[in-house]
PDB file of C-alpha atoms in Angstrom:
ATOM      1  CA  GLY A1423     -46.452 -30.564  60.046  1.00 57.00           C
ATOM      2  CA  ALA A1424     -45.185 -33.975  59.077  1.00 69.00           C
ATOM      3  CA  THR A1425     -41.597 -34.795  59.850  1.00 91.00           C
ATOM      4  CA  ALA A1426     -39.239 -35.832  57.091  1.00 89.00           C
ATOM      5  CA  LEU A1427     -39.633 -39.463  58.166  1.00 89.00           C
ATOM      6  CA  ASP A1428     -43.425 -39.173  58.132  1.00 94.00           C
ATOM      7  CA  ALA A1429     -43.307 -37.653  54.660  1.00 93.00           C
ATOM      8  CA  MET A1430     -41.036 -40.407  53.360  1.00 91.00           C
ATOM      9  CA  SER A1431     -43.215 -43.131  54.884  1.00 93.00           C
ATOM     10  CA  LEU A1432     -46.357 -41.661  53.327  1.00 93.00           C
ATOM     11  CA  ALA A1433     -44.628 -41.286  49.956  1.00 94.00           C
ATOM     12  CA  ILE A1434     -43.580 -44.935  50.009  1.00 93.00           C
ATOM     13  CA  ALA A1435     -47.055 -46.102  51.051  1.00 95.00           C
ATOM     14  CA  SER A1436     -48.753 -44.057  48.331  1.00 96.00           C
ATOM     15  CA  GLY A1437     -46.354 -45.149  45.600  1.00 95.00           C
ATOM     16  CA  ALA A1438     -45.028 -41.631  45.069  1.00 96.00           C
ATOM     17  CA  VAL A1439     -41.598 -43.033  45.966  1.00 93.00           C
ATOM     18  CA  ARG A1440     -40.764 -46.246  44.132  1.00 93.00           C
ATOM     19  CA  ILE A1441     -38.737 -48.906  45.953  1.00 92.00           C
ATOM     20  CA  VAL A1442     -36.454 -50.963  43.708  1.00 90.00           C
ATOM     21  CA  ASP A1443     -35.078 -54.323  44.865  1.00 91.00           C
ATOM     22  CA  LEU A1444     -31.474 -54.613  43.676  1.00 86.00           C
ATOM     23  CA  THR A1445     -30.829 -57.996  45.303  1.00 88.00           C
ATOM     24  CA  HIS A1446     -30.592 -61.434  43.729  1.00 87.00           C
ATOM     25  CA  THR A1447     -32.337 -64.574  44.984  1.00 90.00           C
ATOM     26  CA  LEU A1448     -29.829 -67.148  46.172  1.00 92.00           C
ATOM     27  CA  ASP A1449     -30.023 -70.761  44.993  1.00 91.00           C
ATOM     28  CA  PRO A1450     -27.517 -73.647  44.884  1.00 90.00           C
ATOM     29  CA  ASP A1451     -26.451 -72.689  41.348  1.00 89.00           C
ATOM     30  CA  PHE A1452     -25.722 -69.056  42.204  1.00 90.00           C
ATOM     31  CA  PRO A1453     -22.220 -68.184  40.898  1.00 92.00           C
ATOM     32  CA  VAL A1454     -19.550 -67.380  43.478  1.00 92.00           C
ATOM     33  CA  ILE A1455     -16.120 -65.867  43.054  1.00 91.00           C
ATOM     34  CA  ILE A1456     -13.381 -68.265  41.925  1.00 90.00           C
ATOM     35  CA  LEU A1457      -9.856 -67.546  43.158  1.00 88.00           C
ATOM     36  CA  PRO A1458      -6.577 -68.995  41.881  1.00 87.00           C
ATOM     37  CA  PRO A1459      -6.320 -72.616  43.052  1.00 90.00           C
ATOM     38  CA  GLU A1460      -3.578 -71.920  45.601  1.00 94.00           C
ATOM     39  CA  PHE A1461      -6.040 -69.865  47.691  1.00 94.00           C
ATOM     40  CA  GLY A1462      -8.999 -70.904  49.812  1.00 95.00           C
ATOM     41  CA  GLN A1463     -12.266 -70.941  47.902  1.00 94.00           C
ATOM     42  CA  CYS A1464     -15.700 -69.474  48.520  1.00 93.00           C
ATOM     43  CA  ALA A1465     -18.306 -72.143  49.336  1.00 94.00           C
ATOM     44  CA  ARG A1466     -21.456 -72.249  47.257  1.00 93.00           C
ATOM     45  CA  PHE A1467     -24.859 -71.456  48.727  1.00 96.00           C
ATOM     46  CA  ARG A1468     -26.542 -74.526  50.218  1.00 97.00           C
ATOM     47  CA  MET A1469     -30.079 -74.928  51.557  1.00 96.00           C
ATOM     48  CA  GLU A1470     -31.317 -77.958  53.537  1.00 97.00           C
ATOM     49  CA  GLU A1471     -35.007 -78.431  54.272  1.00 97.00           C
ATOM     50  CA  VAL A1472     -35.749 -78.805  57.996  1.00 98.00           C
ATOM     51  CA  SER A1473     -39.525 -79.150  57.766  1.00 98.00           C
ATOM     52  CA  ALA A1474     -42.337 -78.458  55.320  1.00 98.00           C
ATOM     53  CA  TYR A1475     -45.670 -78.569  57.194  1.00 98.00           C
ATOM     54  CA  ASP A1476     -45.053 -82.265  57.914  1.00 98.00           C
ATOM     55  CA  GLY A1477     -44.041 -84.584  60.717  1.00 98.00           C
ATOM     56  CA  ARG A1478     -40.777 -82.680  61.140  1.00 98.00           C
ATOM     57  CA  GLY A1479     -42.795 -79.526  61.885  1.00 98.00           C
ATOM     58  CA  PRO A1480     -46.553 -79.608  61.225  1.00 97.00           C
ATOM     59  CA  ALA A1481     -47.247 -75.864  61.020  1.00 98.00           C
ATOM     60  CA  TRP A1482     -44.057 -74.379  59.610  1.00 98.00           C
ATOM     61  CA  LYS A1483     -41.565 -74.514  56.772  1.00 98.00           C
ATOM     62  CA  TRP A1484     -37.911 -73.636  57.281  1.00 97.00           C
ATOM     63  CA  HIS A1485     -34.403 -74.441  56.151  1.00 97.00           C
ATOM     64  CA  ASN A1486     -30.803 -74.520  57.259  1.00 97.00           C
ATOM     65  CA  ILE A1487     -28.645 -72.418  54.970  1.00 96.00           C
ATOM     66  CA  SER A1488     -24.887 -72.041  54.577  1.00 97.00           C
ATOM     67  CA  CYS A1489     -22.709 -69.939  52.310  1.00 95.00           C
ATOM     68  CA  CYS A1490     -19.541 -67.925  52.143  1.00 94.00           C
ATOM     69  CA  GLU A1491     -20.081 -64.408  53.514  1.00 91.00           C
ATOM     70  CA  HIS A1492     -19.224 -62.989  50.073  1.00 89.00           C
ATOM     71  CA  THR A1493     -22.044 -64.750  48.248  1.00 92.00           C
ATOM     72  CA  GLY A1494     -24.704 -62.922  46.281  1.00 90.00           C
ATOM     73  CA  THR A1495     -25.708 -59.373  47.178  1.00 91.00           C
ATOM     74  CA  HIS A1496     -23.356 -58.421  49.987  1.00 92.00           C
ATOM     75  CA  PHE A1497     -21.491 -55.650  51.768  1.00 94.00           C
ATOM     76  CA  ASP A1498     -17.724 -55.302  52.226  1.00 97.00           C
ATOM     77  CA  ALA A1499     -16.540 -53.530  55.374  1.00 98.00           C
ATOM     78  CA  PRO A1500     -12.967 -52.155  55.500  1.00 98.00           C
ATOM     79  CA  ILE A1501     -11.793 -55.120  57.608  1.00 98.00           C
ATOM     80  CA  HIS A1502     -12.429 -57.344  54.561  1.00 97.00           C
ATOM     81  CA  TRP A1503      -9.099 -56.206  53.017  1.00 98.00           C
ATOM     82  CA  ILE A1504      -5.636 -56.072  54.517  1.00 98.00           C
ATOM     83  CA  SER A1505      -5.429 -52.321  53.908  1.00 98.00           C
ATOM     84  CA  GLY A1506      -8.426 -51.705  56.184  1.00 98.00           C
ATOM     85  CA  ARG A1507      -7.818 -54.310  58.865  1.00 98.00           C
ATOM     86  CA  ASP A1508      -6.536 -51.912  61.536  1.00 98.00           C
ATOM     87  CA  LEU A1509      -8.985 -49.041  61.040  1.00 98.00           C
ATOM     88  CA  PRO A1510     -11.444 -48.150  63.835  1.00 98.00           C
ATOM     89  CA  ASN A1511     -15.069 -49.280  63.401  1.00 97.00           C
ATOM     90  CA  ASN A1512     -13.982 -51.329  60.404  1.00 98.00           C
ATOM     91  CA  ALA A1513     -16.365 -54.283  60.768  1.00 98.00           C
ATOM     92  CA  VAL A1514     -20.056 -54.650  59.978  1.00 96.00           C
ATOM     93  CA  ASP A1515     -21.005 -54.902  63.661  1.00 97.00           C
ATOM     94  CA  THR A1516     -19.121 -51.706  64.623  1.00 97.00           C
ATOM     95  CA  ILE A1517     -20.025 -49.407  61.712  1.00 97.00           C
ATOM     96  CA  PRO A1518     -22.618 -46.869  62.926  1.00 95.00           C
ATOM     97  CA  VAL A1519     -25.833 -47.846  61.149  1.00 94.00           C
ATOM     98  CA  GLU A1520     -26.617 -44.257  60.174  1.00 93.00           C
ATOM     99  CA  ARG A1521     -23.501 -44.374  57.979  1.00 93.00           C
ATOM    100  CA  LEU A1522     -25.119 -46.910  55.676  1.00 92.00           C
ATOM    101  CA  VAL A1523     -27.922 -44.717  54.311  1.00 93.00           C
ATOM    102  CA  ALA A1524     -26.885 -41.865  52.024  1.00 96.00           C
ATOM    103  CA  PRO A1525     -27.619 -40.362  48.604  1.00 96.00           C
ATOM    104  CA  ALA A1526     -26.268 -42.339  45.653  1.00 97.00           C
ATOM    105  CA  CYS A1527     -24.681 -41.225  42.409  1.00 98.00           C
ATOM    106  CA  VAL A1528     -25.321 -43.778  39.643  1.00 98.00           C
ATOM    107  CA  ILE A1529     -22.758 -43.687  36.830  1.00 98.00           C
ATOM    108  CA  ASP A1530     -24.262 -45.518  33.859  1.00 98.00           C
ATOM    109  CA  CYS A1531     -21.553 -47.606  32.193  1.00 98.00           C
ATOM    110  CA  SER A1532     -23.956 -50.128  30.668  1.00 98.00           C
ATOM    111  CA  ALA A1533     -23.220 -49.194  27.047  1.00 98.00           C
ATOM    112  CA  GLY A1534     -19.479 -49.451  27.605  1.00 98.00           C
ATOM    113  CA  ALA A1535     -19.808 -52.778  29.408  1.00 98.00           C
ATOM    114  CA  ALA A1536     -22.000 -54.156  26.615  1.00 98.00           C
ATOM    115  CA  ALA A1537     -19.280 -53.317  24.073  1.00 98.00           C
ATOM    116  CA  ASN A1538     -16.311 -54.367  26.221  1.00 98.00           C
ATOM    117  CA  GLU A1539     -16.491 -57.014  28.942  1.00 98.00           C
ATOM    118  CA  ASP A1540     -13.357 -55.485  30.520  1.00 98.00           C
ATOM    119  CA  PHE A1541     -14.754 -51.938  30.506  1.00 98.00           C
ATOM    120  CA  GLU A1542     -13.018 -49.634  32.982  1.00 98.00           C
ATOM    121  CA  LEU A1543     -14.641 -46.888  34.985  1.00 98.00           C
ATOM    122  CA  SER A1544     -12.033 -44.165  34.433  1.00 98.00           C
ATOM    123  CA  VAL A1545     -11.397 -40.598  35.550  1.00 98.00           C
ATOM    124  CA  ASP A1546     -12.699 -39.431  32.167  1.00 98.00           C
ATOM    125  CA  VAL A1547     -15.982 -41.300  32.644  1.00 98.00           C
ATOM    126  CA  ILE A1548     -16.412 -39.845  36.139  1.00 98.00           C
ATOM    127  CA  GLU A1549     -15.607 -36.306  35.008  1.00 98.00           C
ATOM    128  CA  ASP A1550     -18.035 -36.623  32.074  1.00 98.00           C
ATOM    129  CA  TRP A1551     -20.734 -37.616  34.585  1.00 98.00           C
ATOM    130  CA  GLU A1552     -19.826 -34.682  36.830  1.00 98.00           C
ATOM    131  CA  ARG A1553     -20.048 -32.196  33.967  1.00 98.00           C
ATOM    132  CA  GLU A1554     -23.685 -33.209  33.555  1.00 98.00           C
ATOM    133  CA  HIS A1555     -24.706 -33.772  37.174  1.00 98.00           C
ATOM    134  CA  GLY A1556     -22.246 -31.772  39.273  1.00 98.00           C
ATOM    135  CA  GLN A1557     -19.274 -32.885  41.301  1.00 98.00           C
ATOM    136  CA  ILE A1558     -19.766 -36.014  43.379  1.00 98.00           C
ATOM    137  CA  ARG A1559     -20.250 -34.893  46.972  1.00 98.00           C
ATOM    138  CA  ALA A1560     -18.573 -36.215  50.091  1.00 98.00           C
ATOM    139  CA  GLY A1561     -20.533 -38.865  51.970  1.00 98.00           C
ATOM    140  CA  HIS A1562     -22.396 -40.142  48.893  1.00 98.00           C
ATOM    141  CA  TRP A1563     -22.472 -43.656  47.530  1.00 98.00           C
ATOM    142  CA  VAL A1564     -21.216 -44.147  43.982  1.00 98.00           C
ATOM    143  CA  LEU A1565     -22.824 -46.996  42.044  1.00 98.00           C
ATOM    144  CA  MET A1566     -21.354 -48.262  38.778  1.00 98.00           C
ATOM    145  CA  ARG A1567     -24.241 -49.450  36.607  1.00 98.00           C
ATOM    146  CA  THR A1568     -23.171 -52.043  34.028  1.00 98.00           C
ATOM    147  CA  ASP A1569     -26.313 -54.220  33.677  1.00 97.00           C
ATOM    148  CA  TRP A1570     -24.021 -57.145  34.568  1.00 97.00           C
ATOM    149  CA  SER A1571     -26.746 -58.252  36.990  1.00 94.00           C
ATOM    150  CA  LYS A1572     -28.819 -59.336  33.976  1.00 94.00           C
ATOM    151  CA  ARG A1573     -26.318 -62.133  33.345  1.00 94.00           C
ATOM    152  CA  HIS A1574     -26.704 -65.551  34.954  1.00 89.00           C
ATOM    153  CA  GLY A1575     -24.547 -68.580  35.725  1.00 89.00           C
ATOM    154  CA  ALA A1576     -21.284 -68.956  33.829  1.00 92.00           C
ATOM    155  CA  GLU A1577     -21.998 -65.820  31.794  1.00 96.00           C
ATOM    156  CA  TYR A1578     -22.052 -63.822  35.031  1.00 94.00           C
ATOM    157  CA  LEU A1579     -18.594 -64.938  36.203  1.00 95.00           C
ATOM    158  CA  ASN A1580     -17.343 -64.875  32.577  1.00 97.00           C
ATOM    159  CA  MET A1581     -14.267 -66.978  33.299  1.00 95.00           C
ATOM    160  CA  ARG A1582     -11.470 -67.523  30.783  1.00 94.00           C
ATOM    161  CA  GLU A1583      -8.159 -69.342  31.092  1.00 93.00           C
ATOM    162  CA  ASP A1584      -6.664 -66.091  32.420  1.00 93.00           C
ATOM    163  CA  GLY A1585      -9.408 -65.515  34.978  1.00 93.00           C
ATOM    164  CA  ALA A1586     -12.673 -63.573  35.095  1.00 96.00           C
ATOM    165  CA  HIS A1587     -13.547 -60.797  32.660  1.00 98.00           C
ATOM    166  CA  SER A1588     -15.964 -58.190  33.975  1.00 98.00           C
ATOM    167  CA  PRO A1589     -16.058 -54.377  34.250  1.00 98.00           C
ATOM    168  CA  GLY A1590     -14.796 -52.314  37.166  1.00 98.00           C
ATOM    169  CA  PRO A1591     -12.919 -49.164  38.163  1.00 98.00           C
ATOM    170  CA  ASN A1592      -9.267 -48.537  37.351  1.00 98.00           C
ATOM    171  CA  PRO A1593      -6.835 -47.282  40.028  1.00 98.00           C
ATOM    172  CA  ASP A1594      -7.002 -43.608  39.024  1.00 98.00           C
ATOM    173  CA  ALA A1595     -10.800 -43.654  39.189  1.00 99.00           C
ATOM    174  CA  VAL A1596     -10.677 -45.184  42.665  1.00 99.00           C
ATOM    175  CA  ARG A1597      -8.178 -42.550  43.802  1.00 98.00           C
ATOM    176  CA  LEU A1598     -10.426 -39.771  42.486  1.00 98.00           C
ATOM    177  CA  LEU A1599     -13.444 -41.176  44.340  1.00 98.00           C
ATOM    178  CA  VAL A1600     -11.395 -41.451  47.546  1.00 98.00           C
ATOM    179  CA  GLU A1601     -10.392 -37.809  46.986  1.00 98.00           C
ATOM    180  CA  ARG A1602     -14.084 -36.977  46.630  1.00 98.00           C
ATOM    181  CA  ASP A1603     -14.509 -38.643  50.049  1.00 98.00           C
ATOM    182  CA  ILE A1604     -17.368 -40.879  48.966  1.00 98.00           C
ATOM    183  CA  LEU A1605     -19.041 -43.158  51.509  1.00 98.00           C
ATOM    184  CA  GLY A1606     -18.691 -46.291  49.416  1.00 98.00           C
ATOM    185  CA  PHE A1607     -18.780 -47.870  45.965  1.00 98.00           C
ATOM    186  CA  GLY A1608     -21.160 -50.459  44.551  1.00 97.00           C
ATOM    187  CA  THR A1609     -21.201 -52.661  41.460  1.00 97.00           C
ATOM    188  CA  GLU A1610     -23.287 -55.437  39.909  1.00 96.00           C
ATOM    189  CA  THR A1611     -20.404 -57.866  39.372  1.00 96.00           C
ATOM    190  CA  VAL A1612     -19.170 -60.606  41.709  1.00 94.00           C
ATOM    191  CA  GLY A1613     -16.836 -58.096  43.369  1.00 94.00           C
ATOM    192  CA  THR A1614     -16.129 -54.382  43.257  1.00 97.00           C
ATOM    193  CA  ASP A1615     -12.971 -54.816  41.183  1.00 98.00           C
ATOM    194  CA  ALA A1616     -12.796 -55.597  37.487  1.00 98.00           C
ATOM    195  CA  GLY A1617     -12.401 -59.274  36.685  1.00 97.00           C
ATOM    196  CA  GLN A1618      -8.825 -58.566  35.562  1.00 97.00           C
ATOM    197  CA  GLY A1619      -8.262 -56.098  38.406  1.00 97.00           C
ATOM    198  CA  PHE A1620      -5.350 -58.111  39.804  1.00 96.00           C
ATOM    199  CA  HIS A1621      -3.244 -56.776  36.902  1.00 97.00           C
ATOM    200  CA  PHE A1622      -3.610 -53.176  38.097  1.00 98.00           C
ATOM    201  CA  THR A1623      -1.170 -51.358  40.371  1.00 98.00           C
ATOM    202  CA  PRO A1624      -2.054 -51.862  43.159  1.00 98.00           C
ATOM    203  CA  PRO A1625      -3.788 -55.163  42.435  1.00 97.00           C
ATOM    204  CA  ASN A1626      -7.552 -55.022  43.024  1.00 98.00           C
ATOM    205  CA  PRO A1627      -7.536 -51.262  43.577  1.00 98.00           C
ATOM    206  CA  ALA A1628     -11.193 -50.959  44.587  1.00 98.00           C
ATOM    207  CA  HIS A1629     -10.580 -53.270  47.519  1.00 98.00           C
ATOM    208  CA  TYR A1630      -7.137 -52.008  48.434  1.00 98.00           C
ATOM    209  CA  LEU A1631      -7.678 -48.260  48.089  1.00 98.00           C
ATOM    210  CA  PHE A1632     -11.333 -47.960  49.155  1.00 98.00           C
ATOM    211  CA  HIS A1633     -11.003 -50.166  52.227  1.00 98.00           C
ATOM    212  CA  GLY A1634      -7.656 -48.616  53.133  1.00 98.00           C
ATOM    213  CA  ALA A1635      -9.438 -45.251  53.177  1.00 98.00           C
ATOM    214  CA  GLY A1636     -12.250 -46.595  55.356  1.00 98.00           C
ATOM    215  CA  LYS A1637     -14.751 -46.755  52.502  1.00 98.00           C
ATOM    216  CA  TYR A1638     -17.371 -49.462  52.080  1.00 98.00           C
TER     217      TYR A1638
END
């Protein structure tokens, strides 16, 4: 009989399994995180044409590109944050690749985020989801759906005089997910923390607590 991998491959080829692209296309206007001015800043995405089927290269088109590593759709390894800097296998090149593929639990917070730009994923929201779907299992991804990815440009960063305003998890929710021993946490915003997450204790709890626990 077919192996599990054979079955998956056939299901993808036949359309029985639908593949959804969750990435964004980078361009020079793609919004990047803005930090307080006393800190170093993330460079914008840049693309320079090398050749376009012309005298610079008659049969090919290619570009030089440059960007900050935290631009667009990206992955944070534990080494990204001070709390995870000394953990073993804490960098992208040392994480076993089989760790990156796992079932995902999608917690739909889109209605809350539409009503409140500072919507918090809380313990109550997680426990409501678990009452319907069962307790989140160890080794699973948890994805916070907010539909924030439908925003573009300045509306995506949503900056005010006091900084960015966007949804994210509060510290108690992060602690619960660490207790559940999830593999990692994903969002649609510029970072995994809420735009005002620096006001929490600890500041930016998704980064500090998840990475400190070796989560992605």
